Short mmCIF file of C-alpha atoms in Angstrom, two decimals:
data_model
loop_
_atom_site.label_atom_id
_atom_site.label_comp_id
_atom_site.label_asym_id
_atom_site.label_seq_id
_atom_site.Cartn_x
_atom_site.Cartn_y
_atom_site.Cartn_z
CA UNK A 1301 66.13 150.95 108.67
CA UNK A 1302 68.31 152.84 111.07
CA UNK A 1303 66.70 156.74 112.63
CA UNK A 1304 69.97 157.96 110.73
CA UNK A 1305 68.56 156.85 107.64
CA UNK A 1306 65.23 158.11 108.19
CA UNK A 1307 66.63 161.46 108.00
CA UNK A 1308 68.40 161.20 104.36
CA UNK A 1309 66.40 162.15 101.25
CA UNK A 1310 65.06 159.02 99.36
CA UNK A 1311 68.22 158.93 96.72
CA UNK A 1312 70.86 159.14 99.75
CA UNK A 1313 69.32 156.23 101.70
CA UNK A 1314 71.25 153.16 100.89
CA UNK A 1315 69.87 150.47 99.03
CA UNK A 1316 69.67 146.58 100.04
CA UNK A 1317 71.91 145.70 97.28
CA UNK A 1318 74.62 148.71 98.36
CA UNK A 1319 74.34 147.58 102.52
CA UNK A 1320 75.13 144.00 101.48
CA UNK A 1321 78.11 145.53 99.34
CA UNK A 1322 79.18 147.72 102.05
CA UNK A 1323 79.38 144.46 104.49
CA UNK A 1324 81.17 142.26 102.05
CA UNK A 1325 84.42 143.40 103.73
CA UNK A 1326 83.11 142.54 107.36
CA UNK A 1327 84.87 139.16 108.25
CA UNK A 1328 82.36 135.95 108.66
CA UNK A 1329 82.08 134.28 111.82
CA UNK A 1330 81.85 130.22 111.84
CA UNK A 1331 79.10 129.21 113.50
CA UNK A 1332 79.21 125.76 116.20
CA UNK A 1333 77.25 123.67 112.74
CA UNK A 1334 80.05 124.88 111.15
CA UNK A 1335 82.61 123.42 113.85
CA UNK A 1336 80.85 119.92 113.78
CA UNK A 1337 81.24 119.72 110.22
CA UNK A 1338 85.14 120.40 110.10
CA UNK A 1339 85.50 118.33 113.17
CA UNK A 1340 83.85 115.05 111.50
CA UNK A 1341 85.43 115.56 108.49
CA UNK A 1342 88.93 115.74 110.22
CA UNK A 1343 88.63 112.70 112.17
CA UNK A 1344 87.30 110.37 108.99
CA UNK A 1345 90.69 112.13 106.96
CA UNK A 1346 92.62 111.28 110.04
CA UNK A 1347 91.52 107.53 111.05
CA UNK A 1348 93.30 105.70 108.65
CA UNK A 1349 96.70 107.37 109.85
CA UNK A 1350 95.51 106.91 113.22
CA UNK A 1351 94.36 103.26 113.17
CA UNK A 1352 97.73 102.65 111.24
CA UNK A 1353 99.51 104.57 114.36
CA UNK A 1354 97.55 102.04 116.54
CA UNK A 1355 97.96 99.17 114.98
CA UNK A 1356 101.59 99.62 114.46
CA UNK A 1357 101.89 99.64 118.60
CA UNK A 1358 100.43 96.82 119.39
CA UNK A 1359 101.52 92.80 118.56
CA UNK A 1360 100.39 90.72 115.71
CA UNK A 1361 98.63 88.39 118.22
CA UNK A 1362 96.54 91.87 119.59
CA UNK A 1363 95.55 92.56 116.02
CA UNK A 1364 94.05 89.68 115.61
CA UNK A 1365 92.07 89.53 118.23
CA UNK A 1366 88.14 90.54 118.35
CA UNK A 1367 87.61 93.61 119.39
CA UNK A 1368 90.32 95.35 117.61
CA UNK A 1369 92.54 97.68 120.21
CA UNK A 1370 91.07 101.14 119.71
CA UNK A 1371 94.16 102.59 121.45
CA UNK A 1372 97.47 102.78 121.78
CA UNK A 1373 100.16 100.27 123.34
CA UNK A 1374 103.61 99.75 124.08
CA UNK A 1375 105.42 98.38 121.21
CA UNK A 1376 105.59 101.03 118.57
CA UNK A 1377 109.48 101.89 119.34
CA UNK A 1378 110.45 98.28 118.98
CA UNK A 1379 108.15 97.69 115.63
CA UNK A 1380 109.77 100.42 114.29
CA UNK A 1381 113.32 99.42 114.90
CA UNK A 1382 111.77 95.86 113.25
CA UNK A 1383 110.18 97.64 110.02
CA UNK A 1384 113.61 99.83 110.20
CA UNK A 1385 115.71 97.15 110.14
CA UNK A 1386 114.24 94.28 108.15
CA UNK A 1387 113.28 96.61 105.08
CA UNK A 1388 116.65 98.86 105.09
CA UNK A 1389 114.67 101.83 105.28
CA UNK A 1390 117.64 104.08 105.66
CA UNK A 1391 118.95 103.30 102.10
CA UNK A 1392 115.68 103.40 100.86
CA UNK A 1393 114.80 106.85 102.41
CA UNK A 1394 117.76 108.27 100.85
CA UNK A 1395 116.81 107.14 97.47
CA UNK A 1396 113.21 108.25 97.76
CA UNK A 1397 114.13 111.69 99.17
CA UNK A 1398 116.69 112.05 95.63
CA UNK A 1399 114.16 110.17 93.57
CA UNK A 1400 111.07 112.47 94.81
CA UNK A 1401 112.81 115.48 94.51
CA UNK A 1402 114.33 115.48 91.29
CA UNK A 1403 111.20 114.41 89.43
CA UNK A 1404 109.22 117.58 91.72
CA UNK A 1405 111.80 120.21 90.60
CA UNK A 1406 112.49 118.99 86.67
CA UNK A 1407 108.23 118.34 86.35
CA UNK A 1408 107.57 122.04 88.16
CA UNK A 1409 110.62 123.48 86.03
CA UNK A 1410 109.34 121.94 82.84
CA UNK A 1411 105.82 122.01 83.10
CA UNK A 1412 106.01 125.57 83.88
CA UNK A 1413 108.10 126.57 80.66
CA UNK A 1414 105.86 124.45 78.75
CA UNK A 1415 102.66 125.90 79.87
CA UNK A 1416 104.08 129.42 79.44
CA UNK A 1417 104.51 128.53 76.02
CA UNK A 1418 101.08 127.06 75.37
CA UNK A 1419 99.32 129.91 76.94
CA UNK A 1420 101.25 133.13 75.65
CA UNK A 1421 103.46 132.08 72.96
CA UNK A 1422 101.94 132.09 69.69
CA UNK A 1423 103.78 128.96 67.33
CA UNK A 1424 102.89 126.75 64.36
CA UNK A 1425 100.82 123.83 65.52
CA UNK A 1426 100.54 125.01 69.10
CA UNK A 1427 96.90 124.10 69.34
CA UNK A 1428 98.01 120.09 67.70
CA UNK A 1429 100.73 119.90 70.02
CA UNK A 1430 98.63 121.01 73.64
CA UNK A 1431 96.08 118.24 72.01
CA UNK A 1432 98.15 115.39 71.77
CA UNK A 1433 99.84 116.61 75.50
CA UNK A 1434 96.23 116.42 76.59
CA UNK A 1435 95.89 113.07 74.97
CA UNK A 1436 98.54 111.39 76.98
CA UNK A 1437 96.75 111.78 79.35
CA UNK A 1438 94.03 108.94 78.34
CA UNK A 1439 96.60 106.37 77.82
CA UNK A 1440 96.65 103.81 80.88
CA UNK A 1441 100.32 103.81 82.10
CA UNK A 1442 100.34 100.33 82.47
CA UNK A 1443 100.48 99.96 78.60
CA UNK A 1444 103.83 101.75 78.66
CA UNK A 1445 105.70 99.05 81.43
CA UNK A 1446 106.71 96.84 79.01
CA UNK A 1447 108.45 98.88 76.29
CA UNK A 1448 109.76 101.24 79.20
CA UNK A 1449 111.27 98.35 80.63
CA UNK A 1450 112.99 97.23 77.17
CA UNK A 1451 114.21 100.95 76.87
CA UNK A 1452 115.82 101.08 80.37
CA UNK A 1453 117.31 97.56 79.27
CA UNK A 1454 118.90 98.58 76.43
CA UNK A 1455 120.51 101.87 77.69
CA UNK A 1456 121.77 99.20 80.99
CA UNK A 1457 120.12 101.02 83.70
CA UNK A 1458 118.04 98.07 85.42
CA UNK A 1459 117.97 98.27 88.78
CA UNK A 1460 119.63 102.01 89.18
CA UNK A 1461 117.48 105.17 89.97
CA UNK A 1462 117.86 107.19 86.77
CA UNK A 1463 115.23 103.90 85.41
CA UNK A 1464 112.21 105.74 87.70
CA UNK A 1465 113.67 109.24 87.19
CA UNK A 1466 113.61 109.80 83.86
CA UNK A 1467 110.72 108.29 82.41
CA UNK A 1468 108.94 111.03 85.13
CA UNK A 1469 110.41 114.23 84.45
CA UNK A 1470 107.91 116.24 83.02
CA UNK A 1471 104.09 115.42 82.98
CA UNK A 1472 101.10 116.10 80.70
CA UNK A 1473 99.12 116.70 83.77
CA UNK A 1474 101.60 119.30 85.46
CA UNK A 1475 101.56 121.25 81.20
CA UNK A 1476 98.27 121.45 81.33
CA UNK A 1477 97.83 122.42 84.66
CA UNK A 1478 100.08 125.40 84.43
CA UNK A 1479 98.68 126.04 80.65
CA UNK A 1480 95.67 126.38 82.09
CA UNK A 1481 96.65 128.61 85.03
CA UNK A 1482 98.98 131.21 83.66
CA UNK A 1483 96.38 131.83 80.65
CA UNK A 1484 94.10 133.81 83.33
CA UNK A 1485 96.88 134.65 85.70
CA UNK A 1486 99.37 135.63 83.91
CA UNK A 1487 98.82 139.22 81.59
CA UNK A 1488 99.33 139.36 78.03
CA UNK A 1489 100.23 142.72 77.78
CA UNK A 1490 102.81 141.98 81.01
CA UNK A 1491 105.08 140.18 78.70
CA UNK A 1492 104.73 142.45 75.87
CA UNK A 1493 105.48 145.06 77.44
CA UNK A 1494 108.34 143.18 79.01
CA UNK A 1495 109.76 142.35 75.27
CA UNK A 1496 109.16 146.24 74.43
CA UNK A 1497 111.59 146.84 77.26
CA UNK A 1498 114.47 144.72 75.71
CA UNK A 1499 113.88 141.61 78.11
CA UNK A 1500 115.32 138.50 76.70
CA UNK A 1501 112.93 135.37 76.74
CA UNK A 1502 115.04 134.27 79.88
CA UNK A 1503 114.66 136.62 81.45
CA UNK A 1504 110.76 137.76 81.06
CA UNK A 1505 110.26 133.77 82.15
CA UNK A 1506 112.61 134.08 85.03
CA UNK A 1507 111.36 137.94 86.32
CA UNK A 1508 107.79 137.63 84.81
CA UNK A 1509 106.28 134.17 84.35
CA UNK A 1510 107.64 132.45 87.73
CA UNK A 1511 106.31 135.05 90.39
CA UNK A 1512 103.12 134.88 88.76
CA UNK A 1513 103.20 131.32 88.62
CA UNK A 1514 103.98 130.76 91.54
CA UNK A 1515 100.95 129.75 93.73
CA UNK A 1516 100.66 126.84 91.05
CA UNK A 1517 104.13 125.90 91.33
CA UNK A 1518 103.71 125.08 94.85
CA UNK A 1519 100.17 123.37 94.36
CA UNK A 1520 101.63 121.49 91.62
CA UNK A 1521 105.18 120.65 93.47
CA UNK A 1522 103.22 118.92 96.00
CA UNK A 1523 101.17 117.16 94.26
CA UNK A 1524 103.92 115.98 91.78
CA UNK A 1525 106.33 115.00 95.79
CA UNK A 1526 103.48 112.73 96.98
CA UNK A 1527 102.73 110.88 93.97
CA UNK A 1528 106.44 110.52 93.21
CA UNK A 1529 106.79 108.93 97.02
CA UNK A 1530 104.02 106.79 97.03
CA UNK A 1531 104.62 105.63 93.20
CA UNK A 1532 104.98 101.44 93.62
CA UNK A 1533 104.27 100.21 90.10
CA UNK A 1534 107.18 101.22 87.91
CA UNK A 1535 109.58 101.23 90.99
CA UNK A 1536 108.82 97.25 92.16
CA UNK A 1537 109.37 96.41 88.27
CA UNK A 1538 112.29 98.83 87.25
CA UNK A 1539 114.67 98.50 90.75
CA UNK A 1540 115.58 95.55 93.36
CA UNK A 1541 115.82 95.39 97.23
CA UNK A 1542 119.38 96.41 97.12
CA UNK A 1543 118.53 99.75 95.43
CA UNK A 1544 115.31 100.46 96.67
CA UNK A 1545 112.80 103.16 96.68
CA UNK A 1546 110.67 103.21 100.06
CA UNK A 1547 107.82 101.73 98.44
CA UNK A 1548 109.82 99.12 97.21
CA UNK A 1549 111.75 98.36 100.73
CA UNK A 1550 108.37 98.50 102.21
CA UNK A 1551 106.96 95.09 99.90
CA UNK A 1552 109.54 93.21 101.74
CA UNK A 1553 107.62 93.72 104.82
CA UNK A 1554 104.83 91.34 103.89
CA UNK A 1555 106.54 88.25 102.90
CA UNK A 1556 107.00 85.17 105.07
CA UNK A 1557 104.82 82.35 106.01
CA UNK A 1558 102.90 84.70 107.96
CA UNK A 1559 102.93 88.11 107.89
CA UNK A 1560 103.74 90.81 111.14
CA UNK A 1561 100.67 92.67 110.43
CA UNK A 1562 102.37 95.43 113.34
CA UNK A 1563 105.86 95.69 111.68
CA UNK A 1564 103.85 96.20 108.51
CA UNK A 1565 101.78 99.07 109.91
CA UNK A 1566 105.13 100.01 111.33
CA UNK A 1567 107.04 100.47 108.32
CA UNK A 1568 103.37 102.45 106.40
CA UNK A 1569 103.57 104.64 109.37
CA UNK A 1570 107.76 105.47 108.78
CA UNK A 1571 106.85 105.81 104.59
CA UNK A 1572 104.25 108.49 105.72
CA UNK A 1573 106.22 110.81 108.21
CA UNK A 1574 108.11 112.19 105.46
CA UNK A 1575 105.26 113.18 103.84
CA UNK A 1576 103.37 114.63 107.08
CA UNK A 1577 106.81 116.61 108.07
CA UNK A 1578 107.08 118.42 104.37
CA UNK A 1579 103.54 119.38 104.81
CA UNK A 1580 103.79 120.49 108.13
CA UNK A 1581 107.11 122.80 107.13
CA UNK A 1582 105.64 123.98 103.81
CA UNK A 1583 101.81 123.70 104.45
CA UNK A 1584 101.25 127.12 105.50
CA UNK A 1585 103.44 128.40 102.26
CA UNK A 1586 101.70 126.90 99.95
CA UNK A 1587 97.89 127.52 101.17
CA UNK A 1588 99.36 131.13 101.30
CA UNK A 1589 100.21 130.81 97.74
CA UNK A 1590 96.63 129.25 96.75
CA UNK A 1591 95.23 131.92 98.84
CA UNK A 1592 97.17 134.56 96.94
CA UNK A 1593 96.61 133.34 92.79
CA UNK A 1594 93.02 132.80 94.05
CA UNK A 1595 92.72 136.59 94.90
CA UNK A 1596 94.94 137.73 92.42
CA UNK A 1597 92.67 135.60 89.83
#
């Protein structure tokens, strides 16, 4: 206890309970435990891209080899060119980039409508409707290849990029997932009083429902770009290697008698850049807008 409260009657002295309140808006200090821990963890999250950076440098006959290299050499230019040129990655970047980003924009668009509707909307059978959305969920996607592929037949869209578009463009996950968020972010009496005002539904969804949603539309835009990239099973099945996805340009890679094990690397580490360079431009946007629902929550 400080001499300044010494002097203050009993009832003016703070309390424990009122000092640690008082300090809860003091900023916290990492301590060098702290450091270690973030440091390990970065470096296991970042070895597989780095071993695949390393690998991709070296030659086939290096890789196999005992020890593996544990650093960099001299032939990552030219295995790139290789995985460039042998898996037409420039066609398939182009397709993955349209492919990607149309599913991210209709799935944020959509599941953000629906969700607003589950959450604040009050229908006939809304409760049936979020369950069987839920239950979707619990259904292996595998089962679905088959007839999917007899659908896609049918309407004559094999091997063209509306085949992995459309069966993606909304998800159960990405309903729920803004259900689930705009129920506590998002106030009840906000969009009443919005309707009291004369605001059409459009507009209360476009002027009221989207800036509140829209730390989740971010978190879930992401999420819903990197699966979309990295999505090999209905892509291999639904397209060819003269429409490809990069996924799909990338399985040429590993045929042959004997595998480049390098070019291979090469071409994982050219699928991944994309990926790394929309994080790196929109990274600090979107852990602003996690930051932000998570105080505004």
């Amino acid at each position: 206890m400080t001499t300044s409260e010494l002097t203050l009657p009993p009832k003016a002295r703070p309390t424990r309970a009122r000092r640690r309140v008082l300090g809860a808006g003091k900023q916290l200090h990492a301590g060098p435990v702290t450091y270690v821990v973030l440091a390990v963890f970065a470096l296991v999250s970042l070895a597989p891209l780095l071993w695949t950076a390393i690998a991709a440098s070296r030659t086939d006959r290096r890789l196999a080899q005992t020890p593996p290299p544990l650093w960099f050499g001299g032939n990552l230019f030219s295995n790139l060119q290789a995985a460039w040129d042998q898996a037409g990655l420039g066609t398939a970047m182009v397709n993955s980039v349209f492919v990607a980003g149309t599913i991210t924009v209709s799935t944020v668009l959509f599941a953000t409508l629906a969700g607003f509707a589950f959450a604040k909307l009050r229908f006939r059978f809304s409760g049936l409707l979020l369950l069987l959305t839920i239950g979707t969920m619990m259904i292996p996607p595998q089962l679905a290849v088959v007839p999917l592929y007899l659908w896609m037949a049918d309407l004559g869209w094999s091997n063209q990029l509306q085949t992995v578009i459309l069966p993606s463009l909304v998800t159960a996950f990405g309903t729920f997932f803004m259900r689930q968020y705009l129920v506590q972010a998002l106030p009840s009496e906000l969009v009443e009083a919005a309707r009291v005002d004369g605001a059409s539904s459009l507009r209360i969804v476009w002027h009221v429902v989207f800036p509140a949603a829209r730390p989740a539309m971010a978190v879930l835009g992401l999420l819903t770009f990197v699966f979309a990239w990295n999505d090999f099973l209905w892509p291999i099945i639904a397209l060819n290697q003269q429409n490809p996805t990069v996924q799909v340009a990338l399985n040429s890679l590993g045929t042959g008698y004997v595998p480049d094990q390098s070019v291979i690397m090469a071409g994982a580490l050219l699928g991944t850049l994309p990926l790394l360079i929309a994080f790196l431009l929109f990274g600090k946007q979107i852990v602003g807008g996690i930051m932000q629902g998570a105080i505004k929550g």
